[in-house]
Amino acid sequence: MVTQGKVIRSEWIKLRSVRSSWLMLGATVLGIAGVGLLVAYATKAHWSASSATDFNPVNQTLIGVNLAELTIGVLGVLVASGEYATGMIRATFTAVPRRLPVLVAKAGVLAAVTFAVCLAAVLIAFVGGQALLGPHGLGIGHPETAQAVLGATLYLTGVSVLGVALGFLIRSTAGGIATVIGVLFVLVGAGNPVVLMRPGRIRGSGRRAGPAAEPGHQPLGLARAQVRRADSGGVPGAAGRCCNGRGTRSGPAAGAVRR
Amino acid sequence: MIEVRGLTKFYGEQAAVSDLSFTVRPGIVTGFLGPNGAGKSTTMRLILGLDSPSAGSVRVNGRRYADHPAPLREVGALLEAKAVHPGRSARNHLLALAATHGIGARRVDQVLGLAGLRDVAGKRAGGFSLGMGQRLGIAAALLGDPGTVILDEPVNGLDPEGVRWVRTLLRGLAAEGRTVFLSSHLMGELAQTVSHVIVLGKGRLIADTSVAGLVAGGRSLEEAFMELTAGAVEYQAEGSQAWSRRAR
């Protein structure tokens, strides 16, 4: 009997048995961890007094996420459109005549793999990056750490699912990749709702960091900026200020900073 | 057993097949014939639920294909050689298909051996020749040990040894009581393999008859086919006159 579990197993075999998956995942890790560590190292090496004014240790070390969303989005498209391009989709739908279990399995398997791989890469970038930043970085035990790491990872996981969905809808690798790039990098403009999903471009939530934050550092976790929860009861007045600090600046590195 | 009843499929205004009814019985090899564009591939896609009919119905082993809880165990199909990701090895391709039905690696290796692909099982399918692609497609069709086998042009690109292998294989499958449905344009080959033919022309059923009846009186299957489909050929080469006009 064909069950969802068996279809998931089949999709796992498919994902790991082509080279493009490993290439894109490798590029993703390189993008997140490599770029993050490099930027942290360079920041520390070229530190000057003026650096502090426009500096956010979270965004600084996770800047590679912006690169990784491209590789992960492309991998998502390839997973689905690759089958249409090669004709494999006929074999797939002959084995599993219902479309939905295939779609669910493809998206689920890639999401799980993306989560695991990106979590590791983001951890390396964040923890290693903060260490490289030395006195300018955050401690691993900082309350923002989990939020930043998980937020970035979940964001990339969402991008992978978006890629699979577009790959299925468009059925062409070139068209799917163009659309993913369009959605992630072009549509993300002023006032577009997609902007809310993209950490690097989030405008400051306005919420001040907890008391543990060092002066001069306003490390707003990526997840916090996305979710904009008004759960900051611990900081008096924070809920009221939650959403009024918008529009001060944008750009990947400075996105979440509010001074 | 494949039961086609009143099957009609429109693509836009154009009817690819119209009001098609026939039954493919178990225990024999049935040939599926027709000129290019007659609707053979469309019919096969409809049988496998890869397309939905505009009217009529198709049942395989008593049910619609998509209603079978384990379709690969009911029907094995080769629709197109090399419907395979070129970057995936033959063995991984089969393992992925087998996994959907909980079929293990042992059966995968068994069909690889049966298809003569054991030595190239770990090679990327993108490097396969057409004939090796056909072998891989046939191996995939046999994965679930199905009672019904549907093959579209399985001997295309096969070497003589491969052609003979397919012939022996299909006869053997039929002798075991399975339903074998096979399309081909190679009349000489079909004449040696099939005992019953279903002939399409312009999307309609032209003949549903035994080969013995067709070739009665010393006619070859090819002659009988040409006669049957004389009015139904859509794509035909222009005569040698038209072709040689430039030379004049």
Coordinates of C-alpha atoms in Angstrom, one line a residue:
Chain A
M1 CA 0.0 0.0 0.0
V2 CA 1.2 3.5 -0.8
T3 CA 1.3 5.6 2.3
Q4 CA 2.5 9.1 3.0
G5 CA 5.4 7.7 5.0
K6 CA 6.6 5.6 2.1
V7 CA 6.3 8.5 -0.3
I8 CA 8.4 10.6 2.1
R9 CA 11.0 7.8 2.1
S10 CA 11.0 7.8 -1.7
E11 CA 11.5 11.5 -1.9
W12 CA 14.3 11.3 0.6
I13 CA 16.1 8.8 -1.7
K14 CA 15.5 11.1 -4.6
L15 CA 16.8 14.2 -2.8
R16 CA 20.0 12.5 -1.6
S17 CA 20.8 10.7 -4.9
V18 CA 21.4 13.7 -7.1
R19 CA 24.5 15.8 -7.1
S20 CA 22.6 19.1 -7.4
S21 CA 21.1 18.7 -3.9
W22 CA 24.6 18.4 -2.3
L23 CA 26.0 21.2 -4.4
M24 CA 23.2 23.6 -3.3
L25 CA 23.3 22.6 0.3
G26 CA 27.1 22.9 0.3
A27 CA 26.8 26.4 -1.2
T28 CA 24.2 27.2 1.4
V29 CA 26.5 26.2 4.3
L30 CA 29.3 28.1 2.7
G31 CA 27.1 31.2 2.2
I32 CA 25.8 31.2 5.8
A33 CA 28.8 30.1 7.8
G34 CA 31.7 31.2 5.4
V35 CA 30.4 34.7 4.7
G36 CA 29.2 35.1 8.3
L37 CA 32.6 34.3 9.8
L38 CA 34.4 36.3 7.2
V39 CA 32.3 39.4 7.8
A40 CA 32.7 39.0 11.6
Y41 CA 36.5 38.7 11.2
A42 CA 36.7 41.7 8.9
T43 CA 34.5 43.8 11.2
K44 CA 36.7 43.1 14.2
A45 CA 39.9 43.6 12.2
H46 CA 38.8 47.0 10.9
W47 CA 37.0 48.2 14.0
S48 CA 36.9 51.9 14.6
A49 CA 35.0 54.1 17.0
S50 CA 32.5 55.0 14.2
S51 CA 31.7 51.3 13.6
A52 CA 29.7 51.1 16.8
T53 CA 27.1 53.6 15.6
D54 CA 25.8 51.5 12.8
F55 CA 26.6 48.0 14.2
N56 CA 24.4 45.1 15.0
P57 CA 26.2 41.9 16.0
V58 CA 23.3 39.7 15.0
N59 CA 22.8 40.9 11.5
Q60 CA 26.5 41.2 11.0
T61 CA 27.1 37.5 11.6
L62 CA 24.0 36.3 9.8
I63 CA 24.4 38.3 6.7
G64 CA 25.1 35.1 4.7
V65 CA 21.4 34.2 5.1
N66 CA 20.7 36.6 2.3
L67 CA 22.9 34.5 0.1
A68 CA 21.5 31.2 1.3
E69 CA 17.9 32.1 0.5
L70 CA 19.0 32.1 -3.1
T71 CA 20.6 28.7 -3.1
I72 CA 17.8 27.2 -0.9
G73 CA 15.1 28.7 -3.1
V74 CA 16.8 27.3 -6.3
L75 CA 17.2 23.9 -4.7
G76 CA 13.4 23.9 -3.9
V77 CA 12.6 24.7 -7.5
L78 CA 15.0 22.0 -8.8
V79 CA 13.4 19.4 -6.5
A80 CA 10.0 19.8 -8.3
S81 CA 10.8 21.2 -11.7
G82 CA 13.6 18.8 -12.3
E83 CA 11.1 16.0 -12.4
Y84 CA 9.0 17.7 -15.0
A85 CA 12.1 18.7 -17.1
T86 CA 13.4 15.1 -17.2
G87 CA 10.0 13.3 -17.5
M88 CA 10.6 11.6 -14.2
I89 CA 7.3 13.0 -13.0
R90 CA 5.5 10.4 -15.1
A91 CA 7.2 7.6 -13.3
T92 CA 6.5 9.4 -10.0
F93 CA 2.8 9.8 -10.6
T94 CA 2.5 6.3 -12.0
A95 CA 3.8 5.0 -8.6
V96 CA 1.8 7.6 -6.6
P97 CA -1.3 8.5 -8.7
R98 CA -2.5 11.2 -6.2
R99 CA -0.6 14.5 -6.5
L100 CA -1.0 15.8 -3.0
P101 CA 1.1 13.1 -1.2
V102 CA 4.0 13.7 -3.6
L103 CA 3.8 17.5 -3.1
V104 CA 3.6 17.1 0.7
A105 CA 6.5 14.6 0.7
K106 CA 8.8 16.7 -1.5
A107 CA 8.2 19.9 0.5
G108 CA 8.4 18.1 3.8
V109 CA 11.7 16.3 3.1
L110 CA 13.4 19.4 1.7
A111 CA 12.1 21.5 4.6
A112 CA 13.4 19.0 7.2
V113 CA 16.8 18.8 5.4
T114 CA 17.0 22.6 5.0
F115 CA 16.1 23.1 8.7
A116 CA 18.8 20.7 9.8
V117 CA 21.5 22.0 7.5
C118 CA 20.7 25.6 8.0
L119 CA 20.4 25.3 11.7
A120 CA 24.0 23.9 11.8
A121 CA 25.3 26.6 9.5
V122 CA 23.5 29.4 11.3
L123 CA 24.9 28.2 14.6
I124 CA 28.4 28.1 13.2
A125 CA 28.0 31.6 11.8
F126 CA 26.4 33.0 14.9
V127 CA 28.5 31.4 17.6
G128 CA 31.7 31.6 15.7
G129 CA 30.9 35.1 14.5
Q130 CA 30.3 36.4 18.0
A131 CA 33.5 34.8 19.2
L132 CA 35.4 36.5 16.3
L133 CA 33.8 39.8 17.1
G134 CA 35.3 39.4 20.6
P135 CA 34.3 42.4 22.7
H136 CA 31.8 43.6 20.1
G137 CA 29.9 40.4 20.0
L138 CA 27.2 38.8 22.1
G139 CA 27.7 35.9 24.5
I140 CA 26.3 32.6 23.5
G141 CA 24.0 32.7 26.5
H142 CA 22.5 36.0 25.4
P143 CA 18.7 35.9 25.4
E144 CA 18.6 36.9 21.7
T145 CA 20.7 34.0 20.5
A146 CA 18.0 31.4 20.3
Q147 CA 15.6 33.8 18.6
A148 CA 18.1 34.9 16.0
V149 CA 19.3 31.4 15.2
L150 CA 15.9 29.8 15.0
G151 CA 14.4 32.7 13.2
A152 CA 17.0 32.6 10.4
T153 CA 16.7 28.8 10.1
L154 CA 12.9 28.9 10.0
Y155 CA 13.0 31.6 7.4
L156 CA 15.2 29.6 5.1
T157 CA 13.0 26.5 5.7
G158 CA 10.1 28.6 4.5
V159 CA 12.0 29.6 1.4
S160 CA 12.7 26.0 0.6
V161 CA 9.0 25.2 0.7
L162 CA 8.2 28.3 -1.4
G163 CA 10.8 27.0 -4.0
V164 CA 9.1 23.6 -4.2
A165 CA 5.7 25.2 -4.6
L166 CA 6.9 27.4 -7.4
G167 CA 8.7 24.5 -9.0
F168 CA 5.4 22.5 -9.1
L169 CA 3.4 25.4 -10.3
I170 CA 5.7 26.5 -13.1
R171 CA 7.2 23.1 -14.0
S172 CA 10.2 24.7 -15.6
T173 CA 13.5 25.1 -14.0
A174 CA 14.4 28.4 -15.6
G175 CA 11.0 29.9 -15.0
G176 CA 10.9 28.6 -11.5
I177 CA 14.3 30.0 -10.6
A178 CA 13.5 33.3 -12.2
T179 CA 10.3 33.5 -10.2
V180 CA 12.0 32.6 -6.9
I181 CA 14.5 35.3 -7.5
G182 CA 11.8 37.7 -8.4
V183 CA 9.8 36.9 -5.3
L184 CA 12.7 37.0 -2.9
F185 CA 14.8 39.9 -4.3
V186 CA 12.6 42.0 -6.5
L187 CA 9.1 41.8 -5.0
V188 CA 10.6 42.5 -1.7
G189 CA 10.3 46.3 -2.0
A190 CA 8.7 49.0 -0.1
G191 CA 5.3 48.3 1.3
N192 CA 5.1 44.8 -0.1
P193 CA 3.7 42.2 2.4
V194 CA 6.5 39.8 1.5
V195 CA 8.8 42.3 3.2
L196 CA 7.5 41.0 6.5
M197 CA 9.0 37.6 5.8
R198 CA 12.5 38.7 5.0
P199 CA 14.8 39.3 7.9
G200 CA 17.4 41.4 6.3
R201 CA 14.9 43.9 5.1
I202 CA 12.8 44.1 8.2
R203 CA 12.4 47.6 9.5
G204 CA 13.1 47.9 13.2
S205 CA 10.3 46.7 15.4
G206 CA 11.1 49.5 17.8
R207 CA 11.2 47.3 20.8
R208 CA 14.2 47.8 23.0
A209 CA 16.3 44.8 23.8
G210 CA 16.1 43.3 27.2
P211 CA 18.1 44.7 30.1
A212 CA 20.9 42.3 29.3
A213 CA 21.8 44.1 26.2
E214 CA 25.0 46.1 26.2
P215 CA 24.6 49.8 25.6
G216 CA 25.2 50.6 22.0
H217 CA 24.0 47.2 20.8
Q218 CA 20.4 46.7 19.9
P219 CA 20.4 43.1 18.9
L220 CA 16.9 42.4 17.6
G221 CA 16.5 38.8 16.9
L222 CA 15.4 38.0 13.4
A223 CA 12.4 36.1 14.5
R224 CA 11.3 38.9 16.7
A225 CA 11.3 41.3 13.8
Q226 CA 9.2 38.9 11.8
V227 CA 6.7 38.1 14.4
R228 CA 6.3 41.4 16.0
R229 CA 4.8 40.0 19.1
A230 CA 3.5 42.2 21.7
D231 CA 4.7 39.9 24.4
S232 CA 7.2 42.2 25.9
G233 CA 5.4 42.6 29.2
G234 CA 8.6 42.5 31.0
V235 CA 9.6 45.9 29.6
P236 CA 7.1 48.5 30.6
G237 CA 5.7 50.4 27.6
A238 CA 7.3 48.1 25.1
A239 CA 4.0 46.8 23.7
G240 CA 2.9 50.3 23.0
R241 CA 6.1 51.1 21.1
C242 CA 6.1 47.8 19.4
C243 CA 5.2 49.0 15.9
N244 CA 6.0 52.6 15.8
G245 CA 9.6 52.6 15.0
R246 CA 9.2 51.9 11.3
G247 CA 10.9 53.2 8.3
T248 CA 14.1 54.5 9.7
R249 CA 16.4 52.5 7.6
S250 CA 16.6 49.4 5.5
G251 CA 19.3 47.2 4.0
P252 CA 20.5 43.8 5.1
A253 CA 23.0 44.8 7.7
A254 CA 21.1 47.7 9.3
G255 CA 17.6 46.4 9.0
A256 CA 16.8 45.6 12.5
V257 CA 18.8 48.3 14.2
R258 CA 17.1 51.1 16.1
R259 CA 19.1 53.5 18.1
Chain B
M1 CA -7.3 -7.0 -17.6
I2 CA -7.8 -3.5 -19.1
E3 CA -11.3 -2.4 -19.9
V4 CA -11.8 0.7 -22.0
R5 CA -15.4 2.0 -22.3
G6 CA -16.5 4.9 -24.5
L7 CA -13.2 6.6 -23.8
T8 CA -12.9 10.1 -25.2
K9 CA -10.3 12.8 -24.7
F10 CA -10.4 16.3 -26.1
Y11 CA -7.4 18.6 -26.2
G12 CA -9.1 21.8 -26.9
E13 CA -11.4 21.3 -29.9
Q14 CA -9.3 18.3 -31.1
A15 CA -10.4 14.8 -30.0
A16 CA -7.3 12.8 -29.4
V17 CA -9.4 9.7 -28.9
S18 CA -13.1 9.4 -29.4
D19 CA -15.5 6.8 -28.1
L20 CA -12.9 4.1 -27.8
S21 CA -14.0 0.7 -26.4
F22 CA -12.0 -2.5 -26.1
T23 CA -10.8 -5.0 -23.6
V24 CA -7.2 -6.3 -23.2
R25 CA -7.4 -9.8 -21.9
P26 CA -5.0 -11.6 -19.6
G27 CA -2.9 -14.6 -20.7
I28 CA -1.9 -13.2 -24.1
V29 CA 0.2 -10.4 -25.5
T30 CA -1.9 -7.8 -27.1
G31 CA -0.4 -5.3 -29.6
F32 CA -1.6 -1.7 -29.8
L33 CA -1.1 -0.3 -33.3
G34 CA -1.8 2.8 -35.2
P35 CA -0.1 5.4 -37.3
N36 CA 1.6 8.4 -35.7
G37 CA -0.9 10.6 -34.0
A38 CA -3.6 7.9 -33.8
G39 CA -4.0 8.3 -30.1
K40 CA -2.0 5.4 -28.7
S41 CA 0.0 7.3 -26.3
T42 CA -3.0 9.3 -25.1
T43 CA -4.9 6.1 -24.5
M44 CA -2.0 4.7 -22.5
R45 CA -1.8 7.9 -20.5
L46 CA -5.5 7.7 -19.8
I47 CA -5.2 4.1 -18.7
L48 CA -2.5 5.1 -16.1
G49 CA -4.5 8.1 -14.9
L50 CA -1.8 10.5 -16.0
D51 CA -4.6 12.4 -17.8
S52 CA -8.3 12.3 -17.1
P53 CA -10.8 11.4 -19.8
S54 CA -13.3 13.9 -21.2
A55 CA -15.8 11.0 -21.3
G56 CA -15.9 7.3 -20.8
S57 CA -13.9 5.2 -18.4
V58 CA -10.8 3.0 -18.1
R59 CA -10.5 0.2 -15.6
V60 CA -7.3 -1.8 -14.9
N61 CA -7.8 -5.0 -13.0
G62 CA -11.3 -4.0 -12.1
R63 CA -10.6 -0.4 -10.8
R64 CA -9.6 3.0 -12.0
Y65 CA -5.8 3.1 -11.9
A66 CA -5.6 5.8 -9.3
D67 CA -8.0 3.9 -7.0
H68 CA -5.6 1.0 -6.6
P69 CA -4.0 1.2 -3.1
A70 CA -0.7 -0.1 -4.5
P71 CA -0.7 0.6 -8.3
L72 CA 2.8 -0.7 -9.1
R73 CA 1.7 -4.1 -7.8
E74 CA -1.2 -4.1 -10.2
V75 CA 0.2 -2.4 -13.3
G76 CA 3.7 -2.0 -14.5
A77 CA 4.2 0.6 -17.2
L78 CA 6.9 1.9 -19.6
L79 CA 5.6 5.0 -21.3
E80 CA 8.8 6.7 -22.3
A81 CA 12.4 5.5 -22.2
K82 CA 14.6 7.7 -20.1
A83 CA 11.8 9.3 -18.0
V84 CA 14.6 9.4 -15.5
H85 CA 16.5 12.1 -13.8
P86 CA 19.8 12.0 -15.7
G87 CA 21.9 12.7 -12.5
R88 CA 20.5 9.7 -10.6
S89 CA 21.9 6.2 -10.9
A90 CA 19.7 3.4 -12.3
R91 CA 19.6 1.7 -8.9
N92 CA 18.7 4.8 -7.0
H93 CA 16.0 5.6 -9.5
L94 CA 14.5 2.2 -8.9
L95 CA 15.0 2.4 -5.2
A96 CA 13.0 5.7 -5.1
L97 CA 10.1 4.2 -7.1
A98 CA 10.2 1.0 -5.0
A99 CA 10.1 2.9 -1.7
T100 CA 6.7 4.3 -2.5
H101 CA 5.4 0.7 -2.2
G102 CA 7.7 -0.6 0.5
I103 CA 9.4 -2.8 -2.1
G104 CA 12.9 -3.6 -0.9
A105 CA 16.4 -3.3 -2.3
R106 CA 16.5 -7.1 -3.0
R107 CA 13.7 -6.8 -5.6
V108 CA 15.4 -3.8 -7.1
D109 CA 18.6 -5.7 -7.6
Q110 CA 16.6 -8.6 -9.0
V111 CA 14.9 -6.5 -11.7
L112 CA 18.3 -4.9 -12.5
G113 CA 19.7 -8.3 -13.1
L114 CA 16.7 -9.3 -15.1
A115 CA 17.1 -6.3 -17.3
G116 CA 20.8 -6.9 -17.8
L117 CA 21.7 -3.7 -16.0
R118 CA 23.6 -5.1 -13.0
D119 CA 27.0 -3.8 -14.2
V120 CA 25.7 -0.2 -14.7
A121 CA 23.4 -0.1 -11.7
G122 CA 25.5 2.6 -10.0
K123 CA 26.0 4.7 -13.1
R124 CA 24.1 7.9 -13.8
A125 CA 21.2 7.2 -16.0
G126 CA 21.9 10.4 -18.0
G127 CA 24.8 8.5 -19.7
F128 CA 22.6 5.6 -20.8
S129 CA 21.9 4.8 -24.4
L130 CA 18.3 4.7 -25.6
G131 CA 18.4 0.9 -25.3
M132 CA 19.8 1.0 -21.8
G133 CA 17.1 3.5 -21.0
Q134 CA 14.5 1.1 -22.3
R135 CA 15.9 -1.7 -20.1
L136 CA 15.7 0.6 -17.1
G137 CA 12.1 1.5 -18.0
I138 CA 11.2 -2.2 -18.3
A139 CA 13.0 -3.0 -15.0
A140 CA 10.8 -0.2 -13.4
A141 CA 7.7 -1.7 -14.9
L142 CA 8.5 -5.1 -13.4
L143 CA 9.3 -3.8 -9.9
G144 CA 5.9 -4.6 -8.3
D145 CA 5.6 -7.9 -10.0
P146 CA 2.3 -6.6 -11.6
G147 CA -0.5 -8.6 -13.1
T148 CA -0.8 -6.1 -16.0
V149 CA 2.1 -4.7 -18.0
I150 CA 1.8 -1.8 -20.4
L151 CA 4.7 -0.9 -22.6
D152 CA 4.9 1.9 -25.2
E153 CA 7.5 1.1 -27.9
P154 CA 9.7 -1.0 -25.6
V155 CA 12.0 -2.3 -28.3
N156 CA 13.0 1.1 -29.7
G157 CA 16.7 1.4 -29.6
L158 CA 17.3 -2.1 -28.3
D159 CA 20.0 -4.2 -29.8
P160 CA 19.1 -7.6 -31.3
E161 CA 19.8 -9.4 -28.0
G162 CA 17.6 -6.9 -26.2
V163 CA 14.8 -7.3 -28.8
R164 CA 14.9 -11.0 -28.3
W165 CA 14.9 -10.6 -24.5
V166 CA 11.8 -8.4 -24.6
R167 CA 10.0 -10.9 -26.8
T168 CA 10.8 -13.8 -24.5
L169 CA 10.0 -11.8 -21.5
L170 CA 6.6 -10.7 -22.7
R171 CA 5.6 -14.1 -23.9
G172 CA 6.7 -15.5 -20.5
L173 CA 4.6 -12.9 -18.6
A174 CA 1.6 -13.7 -20.7
A175 CA 2.1 -17.4 -20.2
E176 CA 2.0 -16.7 -16.5
G177 CA -1.5 -15.4 -16.9
R178 CA -0.7 -11.7 -16.9
T179 CA -2.1 -9.0 -19.2
V180 CA 0.5 -7.7 -21.6
F181 CA -0.3 -4.6 -23.7
L182 CA 2.3 -3.4 -26.0
S183 CA 2.5 -0.7 -28.6
S184 CA 5.0 -0.7 -31.5
H185 CA 5.5 0.3 -35.0
L186 CA 7.7 -2.6 -35.8
M187 CA 5.3 -4.9 -37.6
G188 CA 7.9 -7.7 -38.1
E189 CA 8.6 -7.7 -34.4
L190 CA 5.0 -7.5 -33.4
A191 CA 4.1 -10.4 -35.6
Q192 CA 6.5 -12.6 -33.6
T193 CA 5.3 -11.4 -30.2
V194 CA 1.6 -10.6 -30.1
S195 CA -1.4 -12.8 -30.7
H196 CA -4.1 -10.1 -30.7
V197 CA -4.1 -6.6 -32.0
I198 CA -6.0 -3.4 -31.3
V199 CA -5.6 -0.9 -34.1
L200 CA -6.3 2.8 -33.8
G201 CA -6.6 5.4 -36.5
K202 CA -7.4 9.1 -36.0
G203 CA -8.4 8.4 -32.4
R204 CA -11.0 5.7 -33.3
L205 CA -10.9 2.0 -33.1
I206 CA -10.3 0.4 -36.5
A207 CA -9.8 -3.2 -35.5
D208 CA -9.8 -5.5 -32.5
T209 CA -8.9 -8.9 -33.8
S210 CA -6.6 -11.8 -33.5
V211 CA -3.3 -11.8 -35.5
A212 CA -4.2 -15.1 -37.0
G213 CA -7.3 -13.7 -38.5
L214 CA -5.4 -10.7 -39.9
V215 CA -2.6 -12.5 -41.6
A216 CA -4.9 -15.2 -43.1
G217 CA -4.2 -15.9 -46.7
G218 CA -0.5 -15.4 -46.5
R219 CA -0.6 -11.6 -45.9
S220 CA 2.1 -10.2 -43.6
L221 CA 1.0 -8.2 -40.6
E222 CA 2.5 -5.1 -42.1
E223 CA 0.4 -5.5 -45.3
A224 CA -2.7 -6.0 -43.2
F225 CA -1.9 -2.9 -41.1
M226 CA -1.3 -0.7 -44.1
E227 CA -4.6 -1.8 -45.5
L228 CA -6.5 -1.2 -42.3
T229 CA -5.1 2.2 -41.7
A230 CA -5.0 3.4 -45.3
G231 CA -7.7 6.0 -44.6
A232 CA -6.4 7.0 -41.2
V233 CA -2.9 8.1 -41.8
E234 CA -2.3 11.7 -40.9
Y235 CA 1.4 12.2 -41.3
Q236 CA 2.7 10.8 -44.5
A237 CA 5.8 11.5 -46.5
E238 CA 5.3 13.2 -49.8
G239 CA 6.0 11.0 -52.7
S240 CA 9.4 10.7 -54.2
Q241 CA 8.3 13.0 -56.9
A242 CA 7.9 15.9 -54.5
W243 CA 11.2 15.1 -52.9
S244 CA 13.2 14.9 -56.1
R245 CA 11.8 18.0 -57.7
R246 CA 14.8 20.0 -56.7
A247 CA 17.1 17.7 -58.7
R248 CA 15.2 18.4 -61.9

